[in-house]
mmCIF file of C-alpha atoms in Angstrom:
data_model
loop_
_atom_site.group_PDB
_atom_site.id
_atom_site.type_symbol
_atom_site.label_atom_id
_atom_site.label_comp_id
_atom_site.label_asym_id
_atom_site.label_seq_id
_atom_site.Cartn_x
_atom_site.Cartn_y
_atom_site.Cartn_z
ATOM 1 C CA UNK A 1 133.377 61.072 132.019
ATOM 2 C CA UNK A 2 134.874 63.762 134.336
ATOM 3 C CA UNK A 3 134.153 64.745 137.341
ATOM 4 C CA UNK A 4 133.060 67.799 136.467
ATOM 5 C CA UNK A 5 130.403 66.416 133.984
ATOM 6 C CA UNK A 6 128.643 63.727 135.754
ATOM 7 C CA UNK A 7 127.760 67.144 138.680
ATOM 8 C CA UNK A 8 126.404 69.297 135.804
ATOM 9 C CA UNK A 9 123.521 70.994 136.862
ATOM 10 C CA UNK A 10 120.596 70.605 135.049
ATOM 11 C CA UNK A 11 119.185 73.123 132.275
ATOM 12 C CA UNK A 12 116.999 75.528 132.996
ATOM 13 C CA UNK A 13 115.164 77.264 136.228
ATOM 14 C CA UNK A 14 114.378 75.042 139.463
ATOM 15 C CA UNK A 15 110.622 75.840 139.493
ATOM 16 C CA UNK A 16 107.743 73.657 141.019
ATOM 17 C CA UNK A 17 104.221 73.217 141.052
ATOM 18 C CA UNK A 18 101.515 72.469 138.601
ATOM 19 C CA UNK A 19 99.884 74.757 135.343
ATOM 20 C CA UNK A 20 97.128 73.261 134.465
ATOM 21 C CA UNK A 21 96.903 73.748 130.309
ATOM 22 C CA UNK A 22 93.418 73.863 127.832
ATOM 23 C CA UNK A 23 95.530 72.161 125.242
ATOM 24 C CA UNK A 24 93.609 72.731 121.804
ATOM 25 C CA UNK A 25 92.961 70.115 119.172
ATOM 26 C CA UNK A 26 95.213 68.561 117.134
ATOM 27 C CA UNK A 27 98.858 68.638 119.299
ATOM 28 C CA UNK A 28 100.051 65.841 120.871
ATOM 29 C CA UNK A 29 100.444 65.305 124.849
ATOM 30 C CA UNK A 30 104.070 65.800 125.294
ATOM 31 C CA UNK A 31 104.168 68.454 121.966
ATOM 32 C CA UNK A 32 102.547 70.544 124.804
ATOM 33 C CA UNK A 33 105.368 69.536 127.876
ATOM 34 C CA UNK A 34 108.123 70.462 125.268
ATOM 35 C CA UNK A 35 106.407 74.301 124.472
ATOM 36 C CA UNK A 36 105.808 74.933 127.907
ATOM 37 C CA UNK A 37 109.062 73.851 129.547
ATOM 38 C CA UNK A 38 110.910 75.875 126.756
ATOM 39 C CA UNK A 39 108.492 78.997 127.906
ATOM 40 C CA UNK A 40 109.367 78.691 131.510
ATOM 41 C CA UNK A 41 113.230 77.911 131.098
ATOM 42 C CA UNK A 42 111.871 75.120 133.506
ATOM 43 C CA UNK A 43 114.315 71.777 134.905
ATOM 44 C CA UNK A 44 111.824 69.251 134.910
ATOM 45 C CA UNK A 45 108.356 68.836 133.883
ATOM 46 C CA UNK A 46 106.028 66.177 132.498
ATOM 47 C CA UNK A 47 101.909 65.764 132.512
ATOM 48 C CA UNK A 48 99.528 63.977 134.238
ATOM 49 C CA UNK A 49 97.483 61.731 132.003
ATOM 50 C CA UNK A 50 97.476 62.125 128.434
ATOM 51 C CA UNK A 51 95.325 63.503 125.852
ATOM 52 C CA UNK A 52 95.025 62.462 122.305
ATOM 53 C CA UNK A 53 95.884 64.544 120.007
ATOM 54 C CA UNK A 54 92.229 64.775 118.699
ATOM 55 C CA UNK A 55 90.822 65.964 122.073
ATOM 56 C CA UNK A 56 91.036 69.481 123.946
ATOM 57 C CA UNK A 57 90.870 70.379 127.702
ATOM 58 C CA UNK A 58 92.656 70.138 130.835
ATOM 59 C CA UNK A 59 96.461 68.773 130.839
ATOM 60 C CA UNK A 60 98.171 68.976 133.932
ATOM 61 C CA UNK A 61 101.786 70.260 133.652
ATOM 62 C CA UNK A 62 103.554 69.004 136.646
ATOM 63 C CA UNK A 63 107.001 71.555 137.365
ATOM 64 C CA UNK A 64 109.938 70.066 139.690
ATOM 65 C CA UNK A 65 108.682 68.636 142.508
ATOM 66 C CA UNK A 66 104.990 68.522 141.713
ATOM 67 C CA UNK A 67 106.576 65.650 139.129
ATOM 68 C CA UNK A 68 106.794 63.229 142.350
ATOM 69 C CA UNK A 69 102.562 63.911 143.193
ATOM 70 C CA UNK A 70 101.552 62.464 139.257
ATOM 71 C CA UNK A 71 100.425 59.291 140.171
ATOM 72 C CA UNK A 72 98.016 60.782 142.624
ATOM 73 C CA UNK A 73 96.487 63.301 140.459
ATOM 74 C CA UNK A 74 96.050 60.312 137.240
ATOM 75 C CA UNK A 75 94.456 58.277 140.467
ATOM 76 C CA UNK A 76 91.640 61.058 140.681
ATOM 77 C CA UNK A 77 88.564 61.260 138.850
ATOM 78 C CA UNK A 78 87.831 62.711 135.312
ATOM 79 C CA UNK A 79 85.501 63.875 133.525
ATOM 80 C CA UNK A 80 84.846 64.312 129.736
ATOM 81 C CA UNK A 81 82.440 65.472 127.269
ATOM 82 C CA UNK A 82 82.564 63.683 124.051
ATOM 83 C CA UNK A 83 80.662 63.416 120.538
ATOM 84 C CA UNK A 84 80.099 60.666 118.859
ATOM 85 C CA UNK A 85 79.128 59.885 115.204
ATOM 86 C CA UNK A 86 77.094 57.091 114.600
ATOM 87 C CA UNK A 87 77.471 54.886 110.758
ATOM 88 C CA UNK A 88 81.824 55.130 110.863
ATOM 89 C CA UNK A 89 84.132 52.782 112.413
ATOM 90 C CA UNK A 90 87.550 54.100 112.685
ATOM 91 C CA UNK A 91 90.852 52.212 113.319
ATOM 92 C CA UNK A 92 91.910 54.988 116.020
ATOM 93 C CA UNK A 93 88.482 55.104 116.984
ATOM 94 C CA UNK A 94 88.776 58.618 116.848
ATOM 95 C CA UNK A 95 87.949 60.987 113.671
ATOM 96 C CA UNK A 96 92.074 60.874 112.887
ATOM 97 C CA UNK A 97 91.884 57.233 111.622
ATOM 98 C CA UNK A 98 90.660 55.658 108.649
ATOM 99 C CA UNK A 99 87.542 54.494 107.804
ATOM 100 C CA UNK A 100 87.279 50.622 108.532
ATOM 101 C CA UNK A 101 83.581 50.097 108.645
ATOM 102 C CA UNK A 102 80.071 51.401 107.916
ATOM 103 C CA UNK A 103 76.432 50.848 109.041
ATOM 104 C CA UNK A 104 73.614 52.444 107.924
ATOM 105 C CA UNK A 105 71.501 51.759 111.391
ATOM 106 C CA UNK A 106 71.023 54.710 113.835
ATOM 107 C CA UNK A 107 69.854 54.405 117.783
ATOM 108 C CA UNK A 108 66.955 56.038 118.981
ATOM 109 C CA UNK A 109 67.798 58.067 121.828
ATOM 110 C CA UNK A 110 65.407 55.146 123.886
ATOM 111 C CA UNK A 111 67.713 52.373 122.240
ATOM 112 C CA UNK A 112 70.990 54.277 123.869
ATOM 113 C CA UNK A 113 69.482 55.014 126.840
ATOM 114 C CA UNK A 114 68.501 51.694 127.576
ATOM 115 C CA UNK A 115 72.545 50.442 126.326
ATOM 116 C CA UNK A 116 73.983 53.042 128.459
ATOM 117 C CA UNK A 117 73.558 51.112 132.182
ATOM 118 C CA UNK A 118 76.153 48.433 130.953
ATOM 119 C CA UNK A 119 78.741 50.357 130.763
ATOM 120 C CA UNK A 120 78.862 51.902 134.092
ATOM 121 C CA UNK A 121 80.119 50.881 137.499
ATOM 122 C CA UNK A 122 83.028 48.436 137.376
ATOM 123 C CA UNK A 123 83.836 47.180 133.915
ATOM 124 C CA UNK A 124 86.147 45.513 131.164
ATOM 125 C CA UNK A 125 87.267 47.287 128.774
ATOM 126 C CA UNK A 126 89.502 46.745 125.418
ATOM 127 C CA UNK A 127 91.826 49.446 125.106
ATOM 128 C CA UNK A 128 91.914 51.280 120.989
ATOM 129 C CA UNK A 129 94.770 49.130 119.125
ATOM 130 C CA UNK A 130 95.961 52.922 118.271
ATOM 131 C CA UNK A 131 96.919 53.346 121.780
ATOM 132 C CA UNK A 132 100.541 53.219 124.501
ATOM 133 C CA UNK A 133 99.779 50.108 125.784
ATOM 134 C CA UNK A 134 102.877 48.150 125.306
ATOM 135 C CA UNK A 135 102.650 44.914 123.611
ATOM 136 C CA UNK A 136 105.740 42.653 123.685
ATOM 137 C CA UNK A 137 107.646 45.136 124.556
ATOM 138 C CA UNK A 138 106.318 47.705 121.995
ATOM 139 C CA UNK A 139 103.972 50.301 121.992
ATOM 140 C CA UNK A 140 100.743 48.941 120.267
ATOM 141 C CA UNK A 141 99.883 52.210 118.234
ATOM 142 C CA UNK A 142 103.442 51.521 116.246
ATOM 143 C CA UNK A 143 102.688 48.052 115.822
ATOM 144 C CA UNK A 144 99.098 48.563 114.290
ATOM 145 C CA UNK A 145 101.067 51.508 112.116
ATOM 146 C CA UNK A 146 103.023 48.794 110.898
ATOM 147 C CA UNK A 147 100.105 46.690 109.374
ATOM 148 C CA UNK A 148 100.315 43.997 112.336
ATOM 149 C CA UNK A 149 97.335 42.814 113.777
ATOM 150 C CA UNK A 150 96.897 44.038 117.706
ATOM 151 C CA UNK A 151 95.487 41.932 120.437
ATOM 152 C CA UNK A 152 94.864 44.127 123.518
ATOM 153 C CA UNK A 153 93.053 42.325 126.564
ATOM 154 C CA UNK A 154 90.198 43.526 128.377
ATOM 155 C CA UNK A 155 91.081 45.476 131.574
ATOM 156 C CA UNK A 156 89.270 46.702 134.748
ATOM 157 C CA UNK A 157 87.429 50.234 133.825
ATOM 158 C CA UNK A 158 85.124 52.176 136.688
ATOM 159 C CA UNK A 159 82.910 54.616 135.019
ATOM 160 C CA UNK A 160 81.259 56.722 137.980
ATOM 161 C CA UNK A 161 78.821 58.410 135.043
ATOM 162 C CA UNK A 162 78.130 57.653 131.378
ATOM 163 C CA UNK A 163 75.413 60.275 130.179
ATOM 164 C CA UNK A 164 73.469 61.383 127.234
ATOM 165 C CA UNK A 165 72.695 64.784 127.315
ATOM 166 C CA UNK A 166 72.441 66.112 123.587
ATOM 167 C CA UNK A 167 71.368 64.613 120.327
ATOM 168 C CA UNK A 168 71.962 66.898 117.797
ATOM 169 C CA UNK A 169 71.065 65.028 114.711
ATOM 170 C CA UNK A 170 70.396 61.512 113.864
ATOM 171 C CA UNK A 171 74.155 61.021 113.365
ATOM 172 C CA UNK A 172 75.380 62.018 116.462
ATOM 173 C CA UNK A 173 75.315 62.241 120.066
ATOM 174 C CA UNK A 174 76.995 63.670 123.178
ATOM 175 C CA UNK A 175 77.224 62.342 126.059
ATOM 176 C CA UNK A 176 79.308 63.024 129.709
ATOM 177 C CA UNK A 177 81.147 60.827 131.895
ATOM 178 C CA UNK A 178 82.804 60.669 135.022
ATOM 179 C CA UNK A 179 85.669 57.605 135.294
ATOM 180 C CA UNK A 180 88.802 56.553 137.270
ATOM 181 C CA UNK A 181 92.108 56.332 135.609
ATOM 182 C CA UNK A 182 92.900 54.354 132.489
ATOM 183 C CA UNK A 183 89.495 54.635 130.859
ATOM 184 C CA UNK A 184 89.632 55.299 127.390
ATOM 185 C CA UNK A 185 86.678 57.374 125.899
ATOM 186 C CA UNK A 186 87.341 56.679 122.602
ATOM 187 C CA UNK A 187 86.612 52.318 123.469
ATOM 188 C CA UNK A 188 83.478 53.536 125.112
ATOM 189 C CA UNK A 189 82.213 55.284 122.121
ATOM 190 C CA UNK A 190 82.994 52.793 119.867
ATOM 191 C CA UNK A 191 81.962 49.771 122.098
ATOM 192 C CA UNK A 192 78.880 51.611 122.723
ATOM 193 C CA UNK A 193 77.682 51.932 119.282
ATOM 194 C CA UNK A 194 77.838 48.067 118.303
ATOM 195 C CA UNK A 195 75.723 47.858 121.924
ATOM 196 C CA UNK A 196 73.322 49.778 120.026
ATOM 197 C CA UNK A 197 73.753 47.666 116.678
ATOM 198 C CA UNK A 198 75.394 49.999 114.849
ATOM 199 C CA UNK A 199 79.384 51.034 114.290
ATOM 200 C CA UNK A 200 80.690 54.570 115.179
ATOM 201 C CA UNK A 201 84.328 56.828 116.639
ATOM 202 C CA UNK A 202 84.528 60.103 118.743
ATOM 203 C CA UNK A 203 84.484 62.961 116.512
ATOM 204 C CA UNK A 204 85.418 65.978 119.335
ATOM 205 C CA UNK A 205 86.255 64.659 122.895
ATOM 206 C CA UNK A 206 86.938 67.765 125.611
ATOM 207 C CA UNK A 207 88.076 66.824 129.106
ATOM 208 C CA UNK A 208 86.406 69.039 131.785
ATOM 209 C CA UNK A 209 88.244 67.681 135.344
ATOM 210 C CA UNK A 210 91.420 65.786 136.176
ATOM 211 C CA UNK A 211 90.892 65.096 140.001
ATOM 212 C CA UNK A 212 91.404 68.424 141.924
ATOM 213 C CA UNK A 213 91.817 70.453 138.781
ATOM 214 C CA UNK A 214 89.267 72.036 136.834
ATOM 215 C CA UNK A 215 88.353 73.895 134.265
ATOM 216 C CA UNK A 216 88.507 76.876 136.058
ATOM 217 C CA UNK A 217 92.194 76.449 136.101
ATOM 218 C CA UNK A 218 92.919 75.906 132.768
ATOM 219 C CA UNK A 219 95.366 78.846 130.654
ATOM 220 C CA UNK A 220 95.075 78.209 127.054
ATOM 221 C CA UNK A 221 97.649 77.021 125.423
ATOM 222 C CA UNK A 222 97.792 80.010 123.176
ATOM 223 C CA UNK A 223 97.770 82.702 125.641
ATOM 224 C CA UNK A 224 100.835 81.123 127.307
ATOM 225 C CA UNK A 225 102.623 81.505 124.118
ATOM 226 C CA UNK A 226 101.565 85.183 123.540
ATOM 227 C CA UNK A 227 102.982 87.014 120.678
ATOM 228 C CA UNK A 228 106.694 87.450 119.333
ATOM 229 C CA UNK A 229 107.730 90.457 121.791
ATOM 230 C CA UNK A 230 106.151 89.100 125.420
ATOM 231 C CA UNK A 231 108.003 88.526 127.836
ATOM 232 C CA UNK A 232 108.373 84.658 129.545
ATOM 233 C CA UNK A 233 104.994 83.394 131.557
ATOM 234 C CA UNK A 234 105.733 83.757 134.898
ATOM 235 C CA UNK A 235 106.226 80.988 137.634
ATOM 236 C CA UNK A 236 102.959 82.866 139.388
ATOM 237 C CA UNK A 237 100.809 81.630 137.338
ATOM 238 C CA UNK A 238 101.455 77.859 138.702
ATOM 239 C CA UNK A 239 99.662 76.647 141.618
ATOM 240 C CA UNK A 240 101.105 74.934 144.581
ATOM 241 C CA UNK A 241 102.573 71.043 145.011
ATOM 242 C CA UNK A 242 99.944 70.521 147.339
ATOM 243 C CA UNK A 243 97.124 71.272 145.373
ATOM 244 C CA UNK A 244 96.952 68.257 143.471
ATOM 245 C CA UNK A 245 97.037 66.638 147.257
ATOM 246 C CA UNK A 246 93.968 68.267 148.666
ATOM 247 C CA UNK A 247 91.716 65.223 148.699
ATOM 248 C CA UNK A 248 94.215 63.624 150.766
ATOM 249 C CA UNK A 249 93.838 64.285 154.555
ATOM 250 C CA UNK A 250 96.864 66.952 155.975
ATOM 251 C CA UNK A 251 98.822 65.845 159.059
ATOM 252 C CA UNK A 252 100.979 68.376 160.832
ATOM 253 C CA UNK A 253 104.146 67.959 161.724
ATOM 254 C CA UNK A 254 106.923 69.183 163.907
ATOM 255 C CA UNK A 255 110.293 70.478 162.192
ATOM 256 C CA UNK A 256 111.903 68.013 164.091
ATOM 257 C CA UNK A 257 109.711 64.964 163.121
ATOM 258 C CA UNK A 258 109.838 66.469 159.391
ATOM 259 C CA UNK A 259 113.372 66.419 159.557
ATOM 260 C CA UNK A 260 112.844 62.209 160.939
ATOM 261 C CA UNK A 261 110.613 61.523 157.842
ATOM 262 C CA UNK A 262 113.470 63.142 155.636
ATOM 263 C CA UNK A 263 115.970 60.457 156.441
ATOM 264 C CA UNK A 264 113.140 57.834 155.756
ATOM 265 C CA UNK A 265 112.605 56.874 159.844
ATOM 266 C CA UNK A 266 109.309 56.093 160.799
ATOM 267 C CA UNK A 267 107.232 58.106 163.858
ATOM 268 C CA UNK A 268 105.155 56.295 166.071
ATOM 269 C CA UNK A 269 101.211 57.083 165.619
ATOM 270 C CA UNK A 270 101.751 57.463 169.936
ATOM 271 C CA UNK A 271 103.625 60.643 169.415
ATOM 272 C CA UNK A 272 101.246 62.259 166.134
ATOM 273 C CA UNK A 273 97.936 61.552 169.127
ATOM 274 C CA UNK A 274 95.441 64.518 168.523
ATOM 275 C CA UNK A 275 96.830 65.393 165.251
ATOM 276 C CA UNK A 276 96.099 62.246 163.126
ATOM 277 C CA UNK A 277 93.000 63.244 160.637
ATOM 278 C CA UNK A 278 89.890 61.507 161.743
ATOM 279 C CA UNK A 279 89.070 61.114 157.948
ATOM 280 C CA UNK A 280 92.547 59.055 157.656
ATOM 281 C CA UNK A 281 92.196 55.236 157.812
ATOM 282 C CA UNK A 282 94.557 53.875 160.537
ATOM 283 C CA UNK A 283 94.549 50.716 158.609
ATOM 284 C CA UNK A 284 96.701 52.125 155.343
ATOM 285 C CA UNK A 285 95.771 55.443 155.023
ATOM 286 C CA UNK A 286 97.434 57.682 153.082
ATOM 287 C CA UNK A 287 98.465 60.920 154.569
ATOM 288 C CA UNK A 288 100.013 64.250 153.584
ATOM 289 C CA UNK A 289 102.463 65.240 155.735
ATOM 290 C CA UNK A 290 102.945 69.033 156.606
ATOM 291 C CA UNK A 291 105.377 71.226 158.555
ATOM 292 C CA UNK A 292 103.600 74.880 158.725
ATOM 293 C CA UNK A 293 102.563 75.444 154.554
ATOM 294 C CA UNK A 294 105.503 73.187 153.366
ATOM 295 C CA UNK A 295 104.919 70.170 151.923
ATOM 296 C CA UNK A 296 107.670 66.903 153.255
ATOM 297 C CA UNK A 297 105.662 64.141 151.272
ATOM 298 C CA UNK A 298 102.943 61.500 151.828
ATOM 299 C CA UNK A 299 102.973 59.042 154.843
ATOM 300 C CA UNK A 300 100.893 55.623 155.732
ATOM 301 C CA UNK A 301 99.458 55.385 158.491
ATOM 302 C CA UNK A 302 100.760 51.160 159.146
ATOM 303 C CA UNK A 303 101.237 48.994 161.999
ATOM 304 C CA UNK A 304 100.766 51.573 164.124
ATOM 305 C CA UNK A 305 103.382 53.767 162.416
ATOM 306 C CA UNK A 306 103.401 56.934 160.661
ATOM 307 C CA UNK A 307 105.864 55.502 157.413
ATOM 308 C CA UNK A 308 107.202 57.667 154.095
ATOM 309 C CA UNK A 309 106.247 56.655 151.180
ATOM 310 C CA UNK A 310 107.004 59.809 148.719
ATOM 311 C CA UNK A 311 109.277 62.200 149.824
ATOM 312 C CA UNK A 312 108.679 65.791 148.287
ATOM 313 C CA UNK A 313 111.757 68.142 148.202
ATOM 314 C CA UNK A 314 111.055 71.613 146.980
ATOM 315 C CA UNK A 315 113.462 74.199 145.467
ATOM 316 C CA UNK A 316 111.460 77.011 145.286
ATOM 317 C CA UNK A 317 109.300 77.387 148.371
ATOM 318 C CA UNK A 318 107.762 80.785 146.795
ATOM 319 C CA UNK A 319 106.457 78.651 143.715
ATOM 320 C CA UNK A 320 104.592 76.574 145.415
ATOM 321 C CA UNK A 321 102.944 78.480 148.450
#
């Protein structure tokens, strides 16, 4: 390889921040990165937390730098509205998959009611077989697509809120809930309706928050597209790096001890006295470090030491405010 080739810059526009997307119904997570990178001419870009294809709502779109804050916006809370339909067992345990198993029994609203406290607060939780979770090495949803028979283990779940709050017939039932990361909805439906002695899948599943974001922030997928003669979405319509930060405490910073944290040298929490966040635990606290309205990354506060731990470098300052 020449020279010349290994320095080639990258494809497309250096833009960063986050669009948050109401992705509709039956188009896959990354289906949705691919359209909207193409739209903005965009680098980089990738989402924060998938969807199924099945389910509707907010997916983050993380541009450029805003692809280094992902793992703190999947760390926030979500929250969903689902359906489900009581008497079918799916294998995707969604209304995509085949049918696998019936029942005939159907839960009073008193019988879910009184199933519902088990499954909140800290819990275990099998993940669908139809799901990413790699399995020797492979993805399990292409192994059960293959006829082989999945064995996911039970993993830590938090659900905040598990809700009923509509039973519109005997069939069915919606409920709301508030969870950490890595809960899937569509194991809570089904795992839920043998708690209530019956089978049953998620036949419409919507998700309403995604830590900061909101629905309030969500473009339609659709109206980003817009019709054969618009013009390109613009980069406005993205909101800052920082705002999938703002739970995290702000620290300000000097442009001098910016520049320190750039080349990955620690500051003494001596010097950062009167500026350190009161809401920021000195023991491991994570901070966001600021110099005026530009983001430099996120710090710990350790050992007495202010120390980087994500370093954010921005292309276009404009894009991200």
């Amino acid at each position: 390889m020449t020279q010349r080739h290994r320095h080639r810059k990258p494809k497309g526009r250096p833009i960063d921040g986050w669009l948050i997307v109401d992705k509709p119904s039956g188009i896959g997570s990354t289906d949705v990165v691919n359209i909207v990178k193409r739209l903005f001419q965009a680098q980089k870009c990738g989402h924060g937390g998938t969807l199924d294809p099945l389910a509707t709502g907010l997916l983050p779109i993380a541009f450029g730098a805003a692809t280094k804050t992902v793992p703190y916006v999947m760390d926030g809370t979500k929250s969903y509205r689902f359906t489900l339909r009581f008497g079918e067992a799916r294998d995707t345990d969604d209304a995509d998959g085949e049918v696998i198993a019936t029942s005939d029994a159907r839960p009073t609203d008193a019988e879910i009611q009184a199933a519902l406290p088990a499954f909140r607060g800290e819990i275990m939780q099998v993940p669908p077989i139809y799901s990413a979770i790699k399995v020797a090495g492979e993805r399990a949803y292409d192994l059960a697509r293959e006829g082989q028979v999945v064995e996911l283990a039970p993993r830590p779940a938090r659900i905040d809120r598990f809700e009923l709050i509509e039973r519109p017939d005997a069939d069915t039932a919606v409920f709301l809930v508030e969870s950490g990361k890595g809960v899937y909805m569509r194991s809570l439906a089904r795992d839920l309706a043998r708690a209530c002695g019956t089978v049953g899948h998620i036949a419409a599943l919507r998700r309403m928050r995604v830590g900061p974001f909101h629905e309030s922030h969500a473009i339609p997928l659709d109206k980003l597209r817009g019709a054969g003669d618009t013009p390109p979405p613009s980069p406005a319509l993205l909101l800052p790096v920082t705002t999938a930060l703002a739970d995290i405490p702000a620290l300000a910073l000097t442009a001098a001890e910016a520049a320190r944290l750039g080349f990955g040298q620690a500051i003494s929490l001596v010097e950062l006295m009167g500026r350190i966040p009161g809401e920021a635990n000195p023991d491991g606290g994570l901070v966001r470090a600021m110099a005026g309205e530009r983001l430099i990354g996120l710090c710990r506060l350790e050992s007495g030491q202010l120390v980087p731990e994500r370093l954010v470098a921005q292309e276009s300052p404009a894009a991200v405010g």
